[in-house]
Short mmCIF file of C-alpha atoms in Angstrom, two decimals:
data_model
loop_
_atom_site.label_atom_id
_atom_site.label_comp_id
_atom_site.label_asym_id
_atom_site.label_seq_id
_atom_site.Cartn_x
_atom_site.Cartn_y
_atom_site.Cartn_z
CA MET A 293 -0.62 7.35 -10.18
CA ASN A 294 -0.04 4.00 -8.25
CA ILE A 295 2.55 3.40 -5.60
CA SER A 296 3.24 -0.15 -4.40
CA SER A 297 5.51 -1.88 -1.92
CA ILE A 298 7.36 -5.04 -3.10
CA ILE A 299 8.96 -7.64 -0.95
CA VAL A 300 12.04 -9.03 -2.57
CA LYS A 301 13.53 -12.27 -1.16
CA ALA A 302 17.19 -13.55 -1.66
CA ARG A 303 19.60 -15.79 0.05
CA GLN A 304 21.58 -14.01 2.76
CA GLU A 305 24.91 -14.22 0.91
CA ASN A 306 23.29 -12.66 -2.17
CA ILE A 307 21.63 -9.59 -0.51
CA GLU A 308 24.36 -7.05 -1.50
CA ASP A 309 24.31 -8.32 -5.13
CA VAL A 310 20.51 -8.16 -5.31
CA LYS A 311 20.48 -4.69 -3.71
CA LYS A 312 22.90 -3.43 -6.31
CA SER A 313 20.72 -4.92 -9.12
CA ILE A 314 17.66 -3.37 -7.75
CA GLU A 315 19.32 0.08 -7.49
CA GLU A 316 20.45 -0.23 -11.09
CA THR A 317 16.92 -0.73 -12.37
CA GLY A 318 16.38 2.99 -11.72
CA PHE A 319 12.61 2.51 -11.02
CA CYS A 320 12.42 1.61 -7.45
CA ASP A 321 13.47 2.85 -4.00
CA ILE A 322 14.95 0.65 -1.35
CA HIS A 323 13.39 1.25 2.14
CA PHE A 324 14.39 -1.77 4.29
CA VAL A 325 16.78 -4.54 4.22
CA ASP A 326 16.97 -7.57 6.58
CA ASN A 327 20.28 -9.34 5.84
CA GLU A 328 19.61 -12.21 8.14
CA LYS A 329 16.22 -13.05 6.57
CA GLY A 330 17.04 -12.11 3.02
CA ILE A 331 14.42 -9.52 2.61
CA ILE A 332 14.48 -6.23 0.76
CA ILE A 333 11.47 -3.92 0.79
CA VAL A 334 11.13 -1.57 -2.12
CA THR A 335 8.57 0.79 -3.60
CA ILE A 336 7.60 1.27 -7.20
CA GLU A 337 5.44 3.81 -9.07
CA GLY A 338 3.45 3.44 -12.16
CA LYS A 339 0.64 5.25 -14.06
CA ASN A 340 -1.44 1.97 -13.79
CA VAL A 341 -1.30 -1.55 -12.31
CA GLU A 342 -0.07 -2.92 -15.69
CA GLU A 343 2.99 -0.85 -15.55
CA GLU A 344 3.67 -1.79 -11.92
CA ILE A 345 3.26 -5.51 -12.71
CA GLY A 346 5.79 -5.15 -15.54
CA LYS A 347 8.22 -3.70 -13.06
CA VAL A 348 7.66 -6.57 -10.52
CA ARG A 349 8.34 -8.94 -13.28
CA ILE A 350 11.66 -7.24 -14.00
CA LEU A 351 12.47 -7.57 -10.21
CA GLU A 352 11.56 -11.17 -10.27
CA GLY A 353 13.97 -11.76 -13.16
CA LEU A 354 16.98 -10.13 -11.58
CA PRO A 355 19.87 -12.54 -10.93
CA LYS A 356 19.84 -14.24 -7.44
CA VAL A 357 16.33 -13.08 -6.71
CA ILE A 358 14.21 -15.86 -5.19
CA SER A 359 10.91 -13.90 -5.44
CA ALA A 360 9.45 -10.42 -5.71
CA ASP A 361 5.88 -9.97 -4.42
CA MET A 362 3.55 -6.97 -4.43
CA HIS A 363 2.52 -6.47 -0.74
CA MET A 364 0.68 -3.13 -0.71
CA SER A 365 -0.77 -0.98 -3.41
CA TYR A 366 -1.95 2.66 -3.27
CA CYS A 367 -3.95 4.36 -6.08
CA GLU A 368 -4.76 8.07 -5.84
CA GLU A 369 -8.15 7.64 -7.61
CA GLU A 370 -9.15 4.87 -5.19
CA LEU A 371 -8.17 7.09 -2.12
CA GLU A 372 -10.23 10.10 -3.35
CA GLU A 373 -13.22 7.86 -3.81
CA MET A 374 -12.77 6.28 -0.34
CA GLN A 375 -12.39 9.74 1.23
CA LYS A 376 -15.65 10.80 -0.34
CA ASP A 377 -17.35 7.65 0.94
CA LEU A 378 -15.94 8.19 4.42
CA GLU A 379 -17.20 11.76 4.51
CA LEU A 380 -20.70 10.85 3.38
CA ASN A 381 -20.92 8.00 5.88
CA THR A 382 -19.61 10.16 8.64
CA GLU A 383 -22.37 12.78 7.77
CA ASN A 384 -24.97 9.89 7.88
CA THR A 385 -23.65 8.81 11.32
CA LEU A 386 -23.78 12.37 12.61
CA GLU A 387 -27.38 12.82 11.40
CA GLU A 388 -28.34 9.59 13.16
CA ILE A 389 -26.62 10.69 16.47
CA ASN A 390 -28.40 14.06 16.31
CA SER A 391 -31.73 12.59 15.66
CA ASN A 392 -32.01 11.37 19.26
CA LYS A 393 -32.35 7.76 18.17
CA PRO A 394 -31.45 5.13 20.74
CA ILE A 395 -27.73 4.18 20.54
CA GLU A 396 -28.60 0.56 19.53
CA GLU A 397 -30.34 1.90 16.39
CA ILE A 398 -27.59 4.09 15.11
CA ASN A 399 -25.69 2.83 12.22
CA TYR A 400 -21.90 3.50 12.40
CA TYR A 401 -20.21 4.14 9.07
CA GLY A 402 -16.70 5.41 9.88
CA SER A 403 -14.61 7.72 11.87
CA LEU A 404 -16.05 10.45 13.92
CA LYS A 405 -12.56 11.75 14.97
CA GLY A 406 -12.65 15.52 15.28
CA LYS A 407 -16.37 15.70 14.72
CA TYR A 408 -17.25 15.89 18.39
#
């Protein structure tokens, strides 16, 4: 499952119409609106990037939308892999610390929060 944030831009006078159009799509949630700057932040979900890009294209095509750009993306599979890497790298760092090496020779690989 992917979750992404999208920045939708519109003219100030069109924000309410664009918000209504976004809500009517039924596939995204509005989290923030800046009426003065004409910015709406939404999130979308998809089973893969292709599905999400299709939804961004729909948002781009809504009436009175100037642009819709994917800003951040989160993928569960990537997170799991990154967590495994962080755990392994933290173990490597702890081994080096416990080996009594001089501090200058220790390779730091990630967070040690909660380990000491």
